[in-house]
PDB file of C-alpha atoms in Angstrom:
ATOM      1  CA  GLN A  79      10.118 -11.651   8.211  1.00 86.00           C
ATOM      2  CA  LEU A  80       6.293 -13.954   8.270  1.00 87.00           C
ATOM      3  CA  LEU A  81       5.918 -13.283  12.127  1.00 88.00           C
ATOM      4  CA  HIS A  82       6.248  -8.935  10.966  1.00 91.00           C
ATOM      5  CA  ARG A  83       3.722 -10.260   8.215  1.00 91.00           C
ATOM      6  CA  ILE A  84       1.217 -11.676  10.316  1.00 92.00           C
ATOM      7  CA  SER A  85       1.899  -8.651  13.258  1.00 91.00           C
ATOM      8  CA  GLN A  86       1.015  -6.199  10.475  1.00 91.00           C
ATOM      9  CA  GLN A  87      -2.268  -7.969   8.642  1.00 91.00           C
ATOM     10  CA  SER A  88      -4.228  -8.569  12.262  1.00 91.00           C
ATOM     11  CA  ARG A  89      -4.241  -4.449  11.572  1.00 93.00           C
ATOM     12  CA  SER A  90      -6.264  -4.991   8.592  1.00 93.00           C
ATOM     13  CA  SER A  91      -9.988  -5.751   7.602  1.00 95.00           C
ATOM     14  CA  PHE A  92     -11.829  -8.526   6.125  1.00 97.00           C
ATOM     15  CA  ASN A  93     -11.963  -8.106   2.372  1.00 95.00           C
ATOM     16  CA  TYR A  94     -15.378  -9.350   1.993  1.00 96.00           C
ATOM     17  CA  PRO A  95     -18.969  -7.513   3.125  1.00 95.00           C
ATOM     18  CA  ASP A  96     -20.655 -10.590   4.615  1.00 96.00           C
ATOM     19  CA  VAL A  97     -18.601 -11.473   7.848  1.00 96.00           C
ATOM     20  CA  GLY A  98     -19.326 -14.268   9.883  1.00 93.00           C
ATOM     21  CA  ALA A  99     -22.726 -16.273   6.837  1.00 94.00           C
ATOM     22  CA  SER A 100     -20.172 -19.034   7.729  1.00 91.00           C
ATOM     23  CA  GLN A 101     -22.866 -20.010  10.811  1.00 88.00           C
ATOM     24  CA  ARG A 102     -25.788 -19.571   8.822  1.00 89.00           C
ATOM     25  CA  ALA A 103     -27.092 -19.613   5.222  1.00 90.00           C
ATOM     26  CA  PHE A 104     -24.021 -19.234   2.880  1.00 95.00           C
ATOM     27  CA  PRO A 105     -24.486 -16.186   1.188  1.00 95.00           C
ATOM     28  CA  ASP A 106     -24.925 -16.338  -2.830  1.00 96.00           C
ATOM     29  CA  GLY A 107     -22.524 -13.749  -4.996  1.00 95.00           C
ATOM     30  CA  TYR A 108     -19.932 -16.802  -4.468  1.00 96.00           C
ATOM     31  CA  GLU A 109     -19.328 -20.023  -4.871  1.00 92.00           C
ATOM     32  CA  HIS A 110     -20.259 -22.984  -2.520  1.00 94.00           C
ATOM     33  CA  HIS A 111     -18.361 -25.889  -0.637  1.00 92.00           C
ATOM     34  CA  ARG A 112     -18.942 -28.057   1.837  1.00 92.00           C
ATOM     35  CA  HIS A 113     -17.505 -30.908   2.122  1.00 93.00           C
ATOM     36  CA  ARG A 114     -18.268 -34.272   5.096  1.00 95.00           C
ATOM     37  CA  VAL A 115     -16.667 -37.155   6.099  1.00 95.00           C
ATOM     38  CA  SER A 116     -17.085 -40.063   9.193  1.00 94.00           C
ATOM     39  CA  LEU A 117     -13.737 -40.249  11.964  1.00 95.00           C
ATOM     40  CA  GLY A 118     -15.264 -42.628  13.785  1.00 93.00           C
ATOM     41  CA  ASN A 119     -16.503 -43.076  17.041  1.00 93.00           C
ATOM     42  CA  GLY A 120     -16.496 -41.897  20.669  1.00 92.00           C
ATOM     43  CA  ARG A 121     -15.573 -39.420  22.634  1.00 92.00           C
ATOM     44  CA  GLU A 122     -11.889 -40.393  22.753  1.00 93.00           C
ATOM     45  CA  ILE A 123     -12.574 -39.220  18.591  1.00 94.00           C
ATOM     46  CA  PHE A 124     -13.882 -36.433  19.002  1.00 95.00           C
ATOM     47  CA  GLU A 125     -11.541 -35.476  21.447  1.00 94.00           C
ATOM     48  CA  SER A 126      -8.886 -36.593  19.158  1.00 94.00           C
ATOM     49  CA  ALA A 127     -10.677 -34.772  16.484  1.00 96.00           C
ATOM     50  CA  LYS A 128     -11.408 -31.678  18.385  1.00 96.00           C
ATOM     51  CA  ALA A 129      -7.151 -31.351  19.757  1.00 95.00           C
ATOM     52  CA  ALA A 130      -6.009 -31.444  14.909  1.00 95.00           C
ATOM     53  CA  LEU A 131      -8.040 -28.531  14.669  1.00 96.00           C
ATOM     54  CA  GLU A 132      -6.827 -26.859  17.596  1.00 96.00           C
ATOM     55  CA  ASN A 133      -3.046 -27.915  16.396  1.00 95.00           C
ATOM     56  CA  TRP A 134      -4.450 -26.051  13.010  1.00 96.00           C
ATOM     57  CA  ARG A 135      -3.594 -30.513  11.424  1.00 94.00           C
ATOM     58  CA  GLN A 136      -6.285 -29.634   8.171  1.00 95.00           C
ATOM     59  CA  PHE A 137      -3.654 -27.555   6.549  1.00 94.00           C
ATOM     60  CA  ASP A 138      -1.048 -30.977   7.064  1.00 92.00           C
ATOM     61  CA  VAL A 139      -1.860 -31.792   2.602  1.00 93.00           C
ATOM     62  CA  GLY A 140       1.914 -31.254   1.148  1.00 90.00           C
ATOM     63  CA  TRP A 141       0.674 -28.038   0.065  1.00 91.00           C
ATOM     64  CA  VAL A 142      -1.225 -25.810   2.525  1.00 92.00           C
ATOM     65  CA  GLU A 143       0.375 -24.661   6.095  1.00 92.00           C
ATOM     66  CA  ALA A 144      -1.248 -23.368   9.065  1.00 94.00           C
ATOM     67  CA  VAL A 145       1.512 -20.570   9.769  1.00 93.00           C
ATOM     68  CA  PRO A 146       2.886 -20.199  13.301  1.00 94.00           C
ATOM     69  CA  ALA A 147       0.493 -23.975  13.883  1.00 91.00           C
ATOM     70  CA  ASN A 148      -0.091 -22.767  17.799  1.00 93.00           C
ATOM     71  CA  THR A 149      -1.466 -20.139  17.421  1.00 95.00           C
ATOM     72  CA  ALA A 150      -5.009 -20.208  19.604  1.00 96.00           C
ATOM     73  CA  ILE A 151      -8.347 -20.577  18.667  1.00 97.00           C
ATOM     74  CA  THR A 152      -8.770 -16.710  19.294  1.00 97.00           C
ATOM     75  CA  VAL A 153     -12.167 -15.360  17.655  1.00 97.00           C
ATOM     76  CA  GLY A 154      -9.642 -12.145  16.144  1.00 96.00           C
ATOM     77  CA  ASN A 155      -5.932 -14.245  15.736  1.00 97.00           C
ATOM     78  CA  THR A 156      -5.007 -13.733  12.279  1.00 96.00           C
ATOM     79  CA  ILE A 157      -3.102 -16.600  10.682  1.00 96.00           C
ATOM     80  CA  ALA A 158      -1.036 -17.003   7.680  1.00 95.00           C
ATOM     81  CA  ILE A 159      -2.063 -19.779   4.812  1.00 94.00           C
ATOM     82  CA  ARG A 160       1.084 -20.565   3.089  1.00 92.00           C
ATOM     83  CA  VAL A 161       0.039 -22.706   0.070  1.00 89.00           C
ATOM     84  CA  ARG A 162       2.332 -23.964  -2.979  1.00 87.00           C
ATOM     85  CA  ILE A 163       1.057 -23.091  -6.541  1.00 80.00           C
ATOM     86  CA  PHE A 164       2.724 -24.065  -9.548  1.00 77.00           C
ATOM     87  CA  GLY A 165       6.218 -24.807  -7.287  1.00 83.00           C
ATOM     88  CA  VAL A 166       5.715 -21.090  -7.020  1.00 84.00           C
ATOM     89  CA  TRP A 167       5.367 -20.909  -2.255  1.00 87.00           C
ATOM     90  CA  ALA A 168       2.291 -17.882  -1.676  1.00 87.00           C
ATOM     91  CA  VAL A 169       1.107 -16.416   1.684  1.00 91.00           C
ATOM     92  CA  ALA A 170      -3.064 -15.042   2.294  1.00 92.00           C
ATOM     93  CA  PHE A 171      -3.417 -14.153   5.771  1.00 95.00           C
ATOM     94  CA  ASP A 172      -7.460 -15.178   7.304  1.00 96.00           C
ATOM     95  CA  ARG A 173      -8.282 -14.377  10.898  1.00 97.00           C
ATOM     96  CA  ILE A 174     -10.454 -15.944  12.867  1.00 97.00           C
ATOM     97  CA  VAL A 175     -14.161 -15.477  12.761  1.00 97.00           C
ATOM     98  CA  ASP A 176     -15.361 -16.676  15.075  1.00 96.00           C
ATOM     99  CA  VAL A 177     -14.885 -20.118  17.682  1.00 97.00           C
ATOM    100  CA  PHE A 178     -17.447 -23.004  18.427  1.00 94.00           C
ATOM    101  CA  ASP A 179     -17.688 -25.309  21.306  1.00 94.00           C
ATOM    102  CA  GLU A 180     -21.324 -26.614  22.106  1.00 92.00           C
ATOM    103  CA  GLN A 181     -23.214 -29.602  23.294  1.00 89.00           C
ATOM    104  CA  LYS A 182     -27.269 -29.231  22.638  1.00 85.00           C
ATOM    105  CA  GLU A 183     -29.499 -32.061  23.084  1.00 80.00           C
ATOM    106  CA  ASN A 184     -28.150 -35.522  21.034  1.00 83.00           C
ATOM    107  CA  CYS A 185     -24.633 -32.723  19.904  1.00 90.00           C
ATOM    108  CA  HIS A 186     -21.538 -31.546  20.367  1.00 93.00           C
ATOM    109  CA  ARG A 187     -20.110 -29.731  18.280  1.00 95.00           C
ATOM    110  CA  PHE A 188     -16.482 -27.767  18.793  1.00 97.00           C
ATOM    111  CA  GLY A 189     -14.996 -25.940  15.173  1.00 97.00           C
ATOM    112  CA  TYR A 190     -14.397 -21.963  13.672  1.00 97.00           C
ATOM    113  CA  SER A 191     -14.732 -20.204  10.758  1.00 97.00           C
ATOM    114  CA  VAL A 192     -11.483 -17.932   9.444  1.00 97.00           C
ATOM    115  CA  GLY A 193     -12.117 -14.970   6.854  1.00 97.00           C
ATOM    116  CA  THR A 194     -10.003 -13.599   4.452  1.00 96.00           C
ATOM    117  CA  LEU A 195      -7.908  -9.945   4.811  1.00 96.00           C
ATOM    118  CA  MET A 196      -7.421  -7.562   2.239  1.00 92.00           C
ATOM    119  CA  GLU A 197      -4.181  -9.163   0.941  1.00 86.00           C
ATOM    120  CA  HIS A 198      -6.158 -12.701   0.329  1.00 91.00           C
ATOM    121  CA  PRO A 199      -6.203 -13.852  -3.445  1.00 90.00           C
ATOM    122  CA  GLU A 200     -10.150 -15.011  -2.425  1.00 92.00           C
ATOM    123  CA  GLN A 201     -13.156 -13.502  -0.936  1.00 95.00           C
ATOM    124  CA  GLY A 202     -14.841 -15.436   1.970  1.00 96.00           C
ATOM    125  CA  GLU A 203     -14.990 -17.828   4.422  1.00 96.00           C
ATOM    126  CA  GLU A 204     -14.104 -20.938   6.182  1.00 96.00           C
ATOM    127  CA  ARG A 205     -15.761 -23.087   8.209  1.00 96.00           C
ATOM    128  CA  PHE A 206     -13.732 -26.334  10.107  1.00 97.00           C
ATOM    129  CA  LEU A 207     -16.477 -28.773  12.311  1.00 96.00           C
ATOM    130  CA  ILE A 208     -16.243 -31.315  14.271  1.00 97.00           C
ATOM    131  CA  GLU A 209     -20.286 -33.052  15.196  1.00 96.00           C
ATOM    132  CA  MET A 210     -20.701 -36.276  17.752  1.00 95.00           C
ATOM    133  CA  ASP A 211     -23.674 -37.522  17.282  1.00 93.00           C
ATOM    134  CA  ASP A 212     -25.796 -39.082  20.855  1.00 89.00           C
ATOM    135  CA  ASP A 213     -25.096 -41.497  19.272  1.00 91.00           C
ATOM    136  CA  GLY A 214     -21.308 -40.972  18.980  1.00 92.00           C
ATOM    137  CA  LYS A 215     -21.089 -41.170  15.470  1.00 95.00           C
ATOM    138  CA  VAL A 216     -18.222 -38.445  14.997  1.00 96.00           C
ATOM    139  CA  ASP A 217     -18.543 -36.315  11.777  1.00 96.00           C
ATOM    140  CA  TYR A 218     -15.384 -33.300  10.470  1.00 96.00           C
ATOM    141  CA  GLU A 219     -16.634 -30.620   7.416  1.00 95.00           C
ATOM    142  CA  VAL A 220     -15.036 -28.126   5.873  1.00 95.00           C
ATOM    143  CA  ALA A 221     -17.124 -24.746   4.123  1.00 94.00           C
ATOM    144  CA  ALA A 222     -16.746 -22.112   2.759  1.00 94.00           C
ATOM    145  CA  PHE A 223     -18.672 -19.410   0.889  1.00 95.00           C
ATOM    146  CA  PHE A 224     -15.733 -18.106  -1.466  1.00 95.00           C
ATOM    147  CA  ARG A 225     -14.540 -15.520  -4.517  1.00 95.00           C
ATOM    148  CA  PRO A 226     -11.704 -14.131  -6.624  1.00 93.00           C
ATOM    149  CA  ASN A 227     -10.941 -10.893  -5.376  1.00 92.00           C
ATOM    150  CA  THR A 228      -7.742 -10.035  -6.860  1.00 88.00           C
ATOM    151  CA  LEU A 229      -7.302  -9.789 -11.357  1.00 90.00           C
ATOM    152  CA  ALA A 230      -4.240 -11.990 -10.641  1.00 86.00           C
ATOM    153  CA  ALA A 231      -6.935 -14.774  -9.202  1.00 87.00           C
ATOM    154  CA  ARG A 232     -10.130 -13.954 -11.715  1.00 89.00           C
ATOM    155  CA  VAL A 233      -7.628 -14.251 -14.566  1.00 91.00           C
ATOM    156  CA  ALA A 234      -6.192 -17.838 -12.490  1.00 86.00           C
ATOM    157  CA  TRP A 235      -9.791 -19.313 -11.124  1.00 87.00           C
ATOM    158  CA  PRO A 236     -10.494 -22.319 -13.180  1.00 87.00           C
ATOM    159  CA  ILE A 237      -7.906 -23.288 -11.689  1.00 85.00           C
ATOM    160  CA  LEU A 238      -7.426 -21.818  -8.309  1.00 83.00           C
ATOM    161  CA  HIS A 239     -11.088 -22.743  -7.423  1.00 83.00           C
ATOM    162  CA  ARG A 240     -10.607 -25.976  -8.384  1.00 85.00           C
ATOM    163  CA  ARG A 241      -6.975 -26.510  -6.116  1.00 85.00           C
ATOM    164  CA  PHE A 242      -8.623 -24.709  -3.207  1.00 84.00           C
ATOM    165  CA  ASN A 243     -11.782 -27.605  -3.132  1.00 85.00           C
ATOM    166  CA  HIS A 244      -8.998 -30.101  -3.895  1.00 89.00           C
ATOM    167  CA  PHE A 245      -7.554 -28.520   0.005  1.00 91.00           C
ATOM    168  CA  ARG A 246     -10.705 -29.041   1.468  1.00 89.00           C
ATOM    169  CA  ASN A 247     -11.503 -31.940   0.490  1.00 90.00           C
ATOM    170  CA  GLN A 248      -7.560 -33.557   1.158  1.00 93.00           C
ATOM    171  CA  SER A 249      -7.680 -31.838   4.509  1.00 93.00           C
ATOM    172  CA  ALA A 250     -10.917 -34.029   6.015  1.00 92.00           C
ATOM    173  CA  GLU A 251      -8.140 -37.029   5.356  1.00 92.00           C
ATOM    174  CA  ALA A 252      -5.542 -34.854   7.244  1.00 93.00           C
ATOM    175  CA  LEU A 253      -8.730 -35.225  10.436  1.00 92.00           C
ATOM    176  CA  GLN A 254      -9.100 -38.745   9.469  1.00 91.00           C
ATOM    177  CA  LEU A 255      -5.238 -39.176   9.776  1.00 91.00           C
ATOM    178  CA  ALA A 256      -4.880 -37.451  12.878  1.00 90.00           C
ATOM    179  CA  CYS A 257      -7.327 -39.687  14.548  1.00 88.00           C
ATOM    180  CA  LYS A 258      -6.318 -42.208  14.318  1.00 80.00           C
ATOM    181  CA  PRO A 259      -3.331 -44.355  16.936  1.00 69.00           C
ATOM    182  CA  GLY A 260      -0.233 -43.387  17.664  1.00 64.00           C
ATOM    183  CA  ALA A 261      -1.589 -40.107  15.363  1.00 56.00           C
ATOM    184  CA  ALA A 262      -1.297 -37.328  18.301  1.00 52.00           C
ATOM    185  CA  GLU A 263       2.527 -39.029  18.874  1.00 46.00           C
ATOM    186  CA  HIS A 264       3.638 -37.733  15.584  1.00 42.00           C
ATOM    187  CA  PRO A 265       2.298 -33.997  15.659  1.00 45.00           C
ATOM    188  CA  SER A 266       3.037 -32.000  12.145  1.00 43.00           C
ATOM    189  CA  ASP A 267       6.517 -29.435  12.250  1.00 39.00           C
ATOM    190  CA  GLY A 268       3.581 -27.237  10.690  1.00 37.00           C
TER     191      GLY A 268
END
């Protein structure tokens, strides 16, 4: 059932005009949120974090999940995001807007952005990024610009936007856990 809905949503349009803006200055007219944490040091931590992002482990927070968790990190792929709010599971759909894996002078970056589709309660993008500087320090950042998309979302916005920002903060904790030694041996059931 959910895989069928993902297939249907893969033909849906984005529900906001600023597609791709998560790679530059966030546009006006949206709320902005950034959360950045250190994951540790060294190539091994970077590779663990990269593998975690490739398997959507940043969604392993207990009340949010990416389905299916083996969705390839490829521009144009659609994923379902299941969220439990007020004790009820809801589903929204996102599409991968961009993917980057780049080595510049003193920084290696990997990440991707997802954008909201027509039936999503929000409008906007979310970027998941890991960076390793030339000293080997590895950071994770989740950043988003977003606003309500539906009347119901606007009514519930005082609660919803706090909840969505809470997810972004928890996603950092999920990445930190995924980078601990032995974490790869216990992948999420997603």
